Amino acid sequence: MLHRFGRTTISLLLFSVGTASTLATTGPAAAVVAAAPWDFNGDGYQDLIARAPYDNVDEIDEGMIHFLPGGPNGVDETAAISAQIEDIGLPDQHEARMGWSLASADFDVDGYADVAVGVPLYDHGAATDSGAVIIVPGSANGPDLGAATTFAQGVNGVAGTRETNDAFGYSLAAGDFDGDGRPDLAIAARGEDTAAGNNIGYVHVLSSTELGIRTTSPEKTFTSASIGAPTPAGDLLGFAMTVGDFDGDSVDDLAVSAPTADGFVGAPGQSGYVATVPGSATGIQAAQASIVHGNSAGIDGSAGTGDWFGMQLDAADFDGDNHSELVVGVPMRNIGAVTDAGVVHVLSGTDDGITSVGSQTFHQNVAGIGDQVEAVEYFGQSFDAGDINGDGHVDLVVGVIGENTQGYDNAGAFHVIFGTDSGLSGAGSKVYTRGSTDVAGEPGTDHLMGASLVVRDFNGNDRADLAISVRGDDVLGNNDAGSIHLFRGNQFGISVTNDRIITEIEFGDGPQPNDWLGV
């Protein structure tokens, strides 16, 4: 079993996976309007979840999550609601990694967004690291911790059997895959073994009922073998997932990556691929999946050993044609002789789904993108999309955890790439570090700014804001406790005049060494 949970070197990356929730359909008329994702109390402001999957609560690396409400002044950390595993339905457990993945949607369409929380290393008896997912419903008072429901393979109606190293809940994605107006939930067990081999990966799609995701939810499943992977063993299907309406039919589709696969591209090992699986009136159609990889027509360059194509995914309609584009992160891609510099590919949606023909590629040597490529920077380690400057075009923020600045190695950085009438353009893009003029805080070695990030409108002014992790930040002498840097969007992009840093000093159980607080 290949684990990527370590934190001893920069190459063992901690990902923000499965946080996208794009509901393409409105569905039939309902008495209650569904809340936007991440609005847990239904007040019209999107909220933030701060994750600390390595937090030592009652057990080492058990994990903790913090719900921080949005409001007219943005994120309010003083009103945080914090939860550990036992608060939402499971006993405390050593190295469970609660909060590794998140997905939000109003699954029961009651006007309050709910959240699915991945606990991928949860042990079920002898089935170590088999994993679990906990769904916490929203309410007028925010997350209703006491009403949470736990799902695992073979538990509460989910297919399959709990097995060692399955990592059920490693990534999550919410979307309306059957067009009935109720969001559904995709859950990946990226370490699932099947008769076709080990570590193939297994994706469960639970359809919402009128009461949301329940023990009676209809389910569809697929593996890398189901979607036509020629050598599915070791694919780790479900490492990352996202949702978008790629074919413009008003039904959500699912994109899922298998970054360690090599069968589609020949010789390169662990070069990876991404599959897009269309939704339909009857749900996900695995047999109609299409595959894109580093050697697909239109992809700049060629696949290389250890690229991990699709290590991160996102989807958004950057060009306003009612077809979502697919953003594919390849942060360990070499650029010429520069190793692990990293690239991001943007693939267009069409009536036939995603196409790699005519795709865009961004990295630090692309015209307009600030800085220049250097080794082990991991451009594309994280990204998220939203209209930051309020001009009606969706923008993309890209994290670069290995960026060096002012003599500090791996301090981290992020780029803002702006949308236009014809989609994303490197022209006028901006790059920031903690060493940039007027940015709060100080850079530091191994701060890893950009390990994860979210773009979301926390203050309801129709401009998306940015919350970005600085997971290696030291807080009150606690090494790698982590912090979250908040930036507001304005008409020029990201504002650095009112940015601020929040830590577990303000909420939860306080900063501890190696918490790696993030988003």
XYZ file of C-alpha atoms in Angstrom:
519
model
C 0.000 0.000 0.000
C 1.379 3.372 -0.993
C 0.797 6.007 1.668
C 1.211 9.733 1.075
C 0.355 10.819 4.617
C 3.870 11.534 5.852
C 5.164 14.998 6.619
C 8.866 14.438 7.107
C 9.908 15.863 3.737
C 8.438 18.321 1.323
C 7.925 15.559 -1.226
C 5.374 13.920 1.070
C 2.616 16.387 0.347
C -0.590 17.024 2.238
C -3.398 17.661 -0.174
C -6.669 19.444 -0.146
C -8.751 17.002 -2.081
C -12.381 16.622 -2.915
C -13.537 19.990 -1.634
C -15.251 21.108 -4.831
C -19.037 21.046 -4.930
C -20.546 22.308 -8.182
C -24.289 21.828 -8.470
C -25.170 22.387 -12.095
C -28.901 21.859 -11.820
C -31.712 23.500 -9.958
C -34.123 20.584 -10.238
C -37.844 20.665 -9.531
C -39.416 23.511 -7.596
C -39.139 23.097 -3.841
C -40.562 24.870 -0.814
C -37.066 25.396 0.544
C -34.204 26.727 -1.548
C -31.010 24.716 -1.170
C -28.229 26.514 0.630
C -24.986 27.198 -1.175
C -22.188 24.791 -0.266
C -20.333 25.756 2.931
C -23.197 27.925 4.290
C -23.887 25.780 7.339
C -26.270 28.162 9.144
C -28.152 29.345 6.053
C -27.396 33.043 6.592
C -26.197 33.644 3.044
C -22.500 33.807 3.946
C -20.140 30.965 3.100
C -18.244 29.555 6.049
C -14.730 28.142 6.444
C -13.626 24.822 7.873
C -10.133 24.843 9.315
C -8.645 21.363 9.296
C -5.965 19.942 11.546
C -5.779 16.239 10.613
C -2.589 15.796 12.641
C -4.016 17.422 15.783
C -3.357 15.470 18.965
C -6.644 15.653 20.824
C -7.168 12.592 22.980
C -5.037 10.506 20.626
C -1.920 11.237 18.551
C -2.767 12.549 15.066
C -6.451 11.962 15.639
C -7.461 15.152 13.880
C -9.796 18.054 14.564
C -11.968 20.371 12.488
C -13.085 23.906 13.248
C -16.186 25.553 11.751
C -15.567 29.297 11.333
C -18.661 31.230 10.193
C -18.583 33.855 7.497
C -20.333 37.189 7.863
C -20.321 40.813 6.686
C -16.787 41.199 8.061
C -15.543 37.903 6.692
C -14.429 34.869 8.688
C -15.209 35.130 12.407
C -12.780 32.884 14.256
C -14.162 34.014 17.632
C -17.407 32.150 16.870
C -15.698 28.894 15.907
C -17.259 25.517 16.672
C -14.601 22.839 17.072
C -15.092 19.098 16.820
C -13.043 15.991 17.343
C -14.078 12.501 16.299
C -16.035 11.679 19.427
C -18.093 14.867 18.967
C -19.470 13.599 15.665
C -20.120 9.949 16.292
C -16.933 7.848 16.368
C -14.684 6.877 19.281
C -11.313 8.607 19.584
C -8.566 6.847 17.698
C -4.834 7.099 17.169
C -3.791 8.434 13.724
C -7.323 8.582 12.303
C -6.622 11.825 10.331
C -10.119 13.251 10.689
C -10.624 16.141 8.280
C -8.244 14.883 5.619
C -10.949 15.546 3.010
C -14.146 17.605 2.932
C -17.139 18.137 0.656
C -20.151 20.357 1.231
C -23.660 20.546 -0.207
C -27.201 20.884 1.078
C -27.858 17.153 0.732
C -31.349 17.267 2.288
C -32.298 20.607 0.668
C -33.409 22.168 3.942
C -31.712 25.550 3.474
C -28.569 24.640 5.450
C -25.414 23.239 3.883
C -24.090 19.972 5.251
C -20.511 18.708 5.239
C -18.980 15.299 4.608
C -15.775 14.767 6.595
C -13.242 12.136 5.525
C -11.474 10.038 8.181
C -9.464 7.838 5.798
C -7.153 6.163 8.314
C -9.866 5.134 10.760
C -9.468 1.534 11.929
C -12.440 -0.813 12.078
C -11.202 -3.625 14.281
C -8.383 -5.439 12.519
C -9.092 -3.528 9.293
C -6.542 -0.791 9.930
C -6.770 2.379 7.844
C -9.996 1.175 6.254
C -11.552 4.615 6.670
C -14.871 6.319 7.337
C -16.902 9.359 6.289
C -19.029 11.404 8.663
C -21.828 13.660 7.390
C -22.616 16.595 9.670
C -25.892 18.393 8.870
C -26.274 22.135 8.989
C -28.876 23.999 11.034
C -29.906 27.522 11.980
C -27.211 27.341 14.641
C -24.538 25.996 12.304
C -23.248 22.423 12.190
C -25.414 20.034 14.210
C -22.684 17.824 15.632
C -25.098 15.576 17.492
C -26.979 14.620 14.321
C -23.964 13.320 12.398
C -24.110 10.005 10.508
C -21.135 7.726 9.873
C -20.604 5.751 6.674
C -18.018 3.102 5.877
C -17.808 0.160 3.549
C -20.347 -2.349 4.757
C -21.814 0.211 7.200
C -25.125 2.081 6.837
C -25.911 0.668 3.434
C -22.558 1.284 1.744
C -21.339 -1.520 -0.508
C -18.074 -3.354 0.023
C -16.101 -4.705 2.935
C -13.821 -2.843 5.312
C -10.254 -3.914 4.568
C -6.827 -2.790 5.674
C -5.477 0.239 3.780
C -8.671 0.924 1.793
C -8.607 4.602 2.926
C -12.342 5.067 2.385
C -12.925 8.828 2.465
C -9.498 9.791 1.124
C -11.249 12.184 -1.264
C -14.839 13.416 -1.528
C -16.928 15.345 -4.059
C -20.546 16.534 -3.984
C -22.710 17.076 -7.069
C -26.116 16.328 -8.565
C -25.194 13.361 -10.726
C -28.774 12.322 -11.575
C -30.301 15.767 -12.157
C -33.052 15.413 -9.556
C -32.180 18.683 -7.793
C -30.632 16.949 -4.767
C -26.835 16.783 -4.438
C -25.190 13.374 -4.198
C -21.872 12.330 -2.668
C -18.882 10.581 -4.269
C -16.508 8.843 -1.844
C -13.171 7.339 -2.886
C -11.444 4.373 -1.266
C -8.245 4.862 -3.173
C -6.457 1.838 -1.680
C -9.140 -0.742 -2.478
C -7.905 -4.149 -3.650
C -9.983 -6.187 -6.081
C -9.550 -9.397 -8.034
C -7.812 -7.322 -10.721
C -4.993 -6.311 -8.361
C -3.959 -4.300 -5.320
C -4.459 -0.572 -4.739
C -6.806 -0.264 -7.680
C -9.166 2.224 -6.058
C -12.927 2.161 -5.659
C -15.423 5.023 -5.954
C -18.818 4.967 -4.236
C -21.537 7.400 -5.361
C -24.377 7.747 -2.848
C -27.542 9.394 -4.200
C -29.526 11.718 -1.973
C -33.003 10.840 -0.842
C -35.578 13.435 0.217
C -33.890 13.284 3.615
C -30.384 13.627 2.223
C -27.612 11.008 2.273
C -29.090 8.181 4.340
C -28.595 4.516 5.050
C -31.149 3.854 2.296
C -29.397 5.975 -0.343
C -29.137 4.294 -3.762
C -25.520 3.660 -4.664
C -23.345 3.166 -7.732
C -19.722 2.053 -7.626
C -16.838 1.756 -10.037
C -13.141 0.892 -10.025
C -10.280 1.691 -12.370
C -10.992 -1.635 -14.067
C -14.657 -0.626 -14.570
C -13.720 2.480 -16.539
C -11.328 0.672 -18.848
C -7.896 1.091 -17.280
C -5.665 -1.479 -19.022
C -3.443 -2.172 -15.998
C -5.539 -1.088 -13.016
C -3.323 -2.425 -10.234
C -1.686 0.394 -8.302
C -3.791 3.122 -9.924
C -5.060 4.606 -6.623
C -8.245 5.708 -8.393
C -9.896 8.425 -6.350
C -6.755 10.158 -5.155
C -8.489 13.413 -6.131
C -12.015 14.168 -7.335
C -14.012 17.175 -8.469
C -17.407 17.934 -10.006
C -18.457 19.995 -13.017
C -20.930 20.044 -15.877
C -18.381 19.248 -18.556
C -20.862 18.439 -21.360
C -23.298 21.290 -20.633
C -26.368 19.070 -20.178
C -27.256 20.569 -16.760
C -26.378 17.314 -14.980
C -23.178 17.167 -12.972
C -20.280 14.953 -14.034
C -17.461 13.528 -11.904
C -13.738 13.778 -12.560
C -11.509 11.339 -10.686
C -7.758 10.850 -10.855
C -5.465 7.836 -10.745
C -2.090 9.578 -10.416
C 0.089 6.495 -9.992
C -1.194 4.701 -13.111
C 0.993 4.086 -16.141
C -0.988 1.784 -18.437
C -2.454 4.520 -20.615
C 0.846 6.161 -21.403
C 3.209 3.251 -21.881
C 6.609 3.204 -20.253
C 6.496 6.036 -17.676
C 5.711 4.710 -14.225
C 3.327 6.658 -11.995
C 2.571 9.150 -14.738
C -1.160 9.081 -14.054
C -4.487 9.790 -15.720
C -7.805 11.519 -15.057
C -11.183 9.974 -15.894
C -14.329 12.028 -16.408
C -17.507 10.099 -15.713
C -20.748 11.642 -17.012
C -23.885 12.027 -14.962
C -27.318 11.226 -16.377
C -30.966 10.928 -15.384
C -30.044 7.546 -13.926
C -26.853 8.695 -12.260
C -23.154 8.181 -12.921
C -22.318 6.253 -16.100
C -18.956 4.573 -15.492
C -19.048 2.701 -18.804
C -19.000 6.063 -20.621
C -15.918 7.375 -18.822
C -13.237 9.082 -20.886
C -9.555 9.264 -20.054
C -6.990 12.066 -20.307
C -3.294 11.628 -19.491
C 0.041 13.285 -20.076
C 0.355 11.935 -23.621
C -3.167 12.848 -24.736
C -3.504 15.012 -27.846
C -3.299 18.682 -26.971
C -1.489 18.257 -23.640
C 1.664 20.352 -23.644
C 4.783 18.185 -23.315
C 4.755 14.453 -22.701
C 4.191 12.139 -19.760
C 7.150 11.463 -17.519
C 7.969 9.000 -14.799
C 6.553 10.095 -11.462
C 4.503 12.986 -12.870
C 1.388 12.009 -10.918
C -0.921 13.622 -13.494
C -4.102 14.584 -11.615
C -2.655 14.835 -8.133
C -5.097 17.734 -7.692
C -8.330 18.562 -9.555
C -10.846 21.379 -9.791
C -13.581 22.463 -12.199
C -15.058 25.838 -13.177
C -16.543 27.585 -16.212
C -13.735 30.029 -16.983
C -14.949 31.091 -20.445
C -18.681 31.420 -19.679
C -19.884 28.891 -22.283
C -21.928 26.828 -19.773
C -19.417 23.985 -19.944
C -17.072 23.466 -17.009
C -13.364 23.339 -17.665
C -11.234 20.766 -15.833
C -8.131 21.917 -13.968
C -5.487 19.215 -13.598
C -2.520 19.650 -11.290
C 0.788 17.941 -12.076
C 3.009 19.451 -9.372
C 5.820 16.910 -9.840
C 6.137 17.522 -13.573
C 9.615 18.420 -14.815
C 9.987 21.453 -17.063
C 13.006 20.796 -19.231
C 15.844 19.919 -16.895
C 14.077 21.499 -13.899
C 12.729 18.666 -11.742
C 9.399 18.827 -9.921
C 8.726 22.400 -11.049
C 5.045 21.644 -11.609
C 2.370 22.577 -14.116
C -1.388 23.087 -14.254
C -3.411 22.046 -17.313
C -6.841 23.521 -18.078
C -8.973 21.285 -20.313
C -12.072 22.577 -22.103
C -15.593 21.275 -21.719
C -17.621 20.589 -24.870
C -20.993 19.041 -25.730
C -19.128 15.735 -25.802
C -17.424 16.312 -22.470
C -13.828 17.166 -21.641
C -11.303 17.476 -24.438
C -7.553 17.832 -24.107
C -7.305 19.359 -27.590
C -6.528 23.045 -27.251
C -5.828 22.759 -23.535
C -3.978 25.520 -21.680
C -0.852 24.965 -19.614
C 0.367 27.236 -16.833
C 3.663 27.223 -14.987
C 6.187 29.805 -13.855
C 7.785 30.134 -17.293
C 4.515 30.965 -19.051
C 4.213 34.543 -20.304
C 2.621 36.776 -17.682
C 3.109 34.349 -14.785
C 5.415 35.898 -12.212
C 8.725 34.351 -11.151
C 10.500 31.528 -12.995
C 10.618 27.755 -12.690
C 12.920 26.226 -10.127
C 13.380 22.664 -8.936
C 11.079 21.150 -6.343
C 8.634 24.048 -6.244
C 5.484 21.990 -6.903
C 3.516 24.635 -8.802
C -0.061 23.328 -8.736
C 0.191 21.633 -5.353
C -3.179 23.266 -4.645
C -5.656 25.485 -6.461
C -9.222 26.733 -6.336
C -11.417 28.917 -8.531
C -13.719 31.888 -7.986
C -14.432 35.431 -9.181
C -11.967 37.321 -6.989
C -12.203 40.754 -8.604
C -15.958 40.698 -9.235
C -15.721 41.211 -13.002
C -17.945 38.253 -13.841
C -15.048 35.994 -14.892
C -13.843 33.074 -12.806
C -10.211 33.327 -11.669
C -7.772 30.645 -10.496
C -5.463 30.754 -7.464
C -2.529 28.317 -7.571
C -0.352 27.358 -4.607
C 3.426 26.794 -4.861
C 4.634 25.233 -1.616
C 8.277 24.917 -2.643
C 8.814 28.588 -3.508
C 11.937 30.067 -1.907
C 11.892 33.716 -0.882
C 14.249 36.076 0.934
C 16.642 33.234 1.701
C 13.976 30.936 3.143
C 13.581 27.553 1.497
C 10.078 26.209 0.875
C 8.446 29.325 2.274
C 5.632 28.968 -0.274
C 3.682 31.314 -2.506
C 0.507 31.640 -4.548
C -0.400 32.971 -7.989
C -3.648 34.649 -9.023
C -4.483 33.936 -12.681
C -7.370 36.051 -13.949
C -10.300 35.017 -16.108
C -11.305 36.825 -19.301
C -14.051 36.562 -21.920
C -12.053 33.756 -23.525
C -10.983 32.014 -20.316
C -7.881 32.152 -18.151
C -4.925 34.276 -19.190
C -1.463 34.639 -17.719
C -1.504 38.330 -18.634
C -1.649 40.473 -15.516
C -1.385 37.568 -13.116
C 0.006 38.243 -9.668
C 2.222 36.295 -7.273
C 2.453 36.727 -3.502
C 4.550 35.381 -0.659
C 4.746 36.404 2.965
C 7.733 38.431 1.867
C 5.639 40.503 -0.555
C 5.080 44.188 0.147
C 2.298 44.823 2.695
C 1.531 41.110 3.191
C 1.137 40.257 6.874
C 3.512 37.917 8.661
C 7.039 36.821 7.884
C 8.270 34.100 5.554
C 10.070 31.121 7.037
C 11.843 27.951 6.000
C 9.443 25.057 5.344
C 6.369 27.192 6.003
C 4.788 25.586 2.895
C 2.400 28.449 2.202
C -0.090 27.100 -0.319
C -0.240 23.482 0.860
C -4.001 23.929 0.523
C -6.297 26.844 -0.222
C -9.946 27.717 -0.795
C -11.518 30.569 -2.767
C -14.881 31.490 -1.276
C -17.025 34.599 -0.638
C -16.905 34.845 3.144
C -18.311 38.384 3.434
C -21.056 38.274 0.803
C -19.804 41.142 -1.363
C -19.840 39.112 -4.605
C -16.063 38.944 -4.692
C -14.411 35.689 -3.683
C -11.896 35.758 -0.854
C -8.909 33.511 -0.237
C -8.021 31.323 2.735
C -4.590 29.747 2.303
C -2.738 27.348 4.562
C 0.703 28.022 5.972
C 0.984 24.593 7.488
C 4.604 24.804 8.571
C 4.145 28.054 10.492
C 5.441 28.031 14.055
C 3.019 29.458 16.617
C 4.064 30.436 20.158
C 7.047 28.126 19.928
C 5.010 25.208 18.602
C 6.825 23.963 15.505
C 4.596 23.363 12.477
C 1.428 24.255 14.367
C 0.203 25.951 11.221
C -1.792 29.048 10.422
C -4.378 30.260 7.915
C -3.774 33.453 5.963
C -6.959 35.291 4.927
C -7.085 37.695 1.975
C -10.117 39.605 0.704
C -10.929 39.952 -2.949
C -11.269 43.438 -4.424
C -11.648 45.027 -7.851
C -7.928 44.577 -8.524
C -7.693 40.978 -7.327
C -6.312 40.039 -3.925
C -6.164 42.806 -1.306
C -3.030 42.922 0.853
C -4.109 45.929 2.888
C -6.475 44.063 5.190
C -5.118 40.509 5.125
C -4.764 38.714 8.434
C -3.492 35.505 9.973
C -5.488 33.233 12.265
C -4.235 30.320 14.346
C -5.521 27.937 16.975
C -4.719 30.585 19.548
C -8.169 31.962 18.692
C -10.095 28.666 18.580
C -10.031 24.971 19.328
C -7.582 23.368 21.727
C -4.789 25.839 21.013
C -1.696 25.421 18.850
C 0.384 22.289 19.289
C 3.532 21.079 17.549
C 2.866 19.393 14.203
C -0.863 20.204 14.010
C -0.439 21.423 10.410
C -3.521 23.625 10.574
C -4.973 24.223 7.131
C -8.108 24.540 5.023
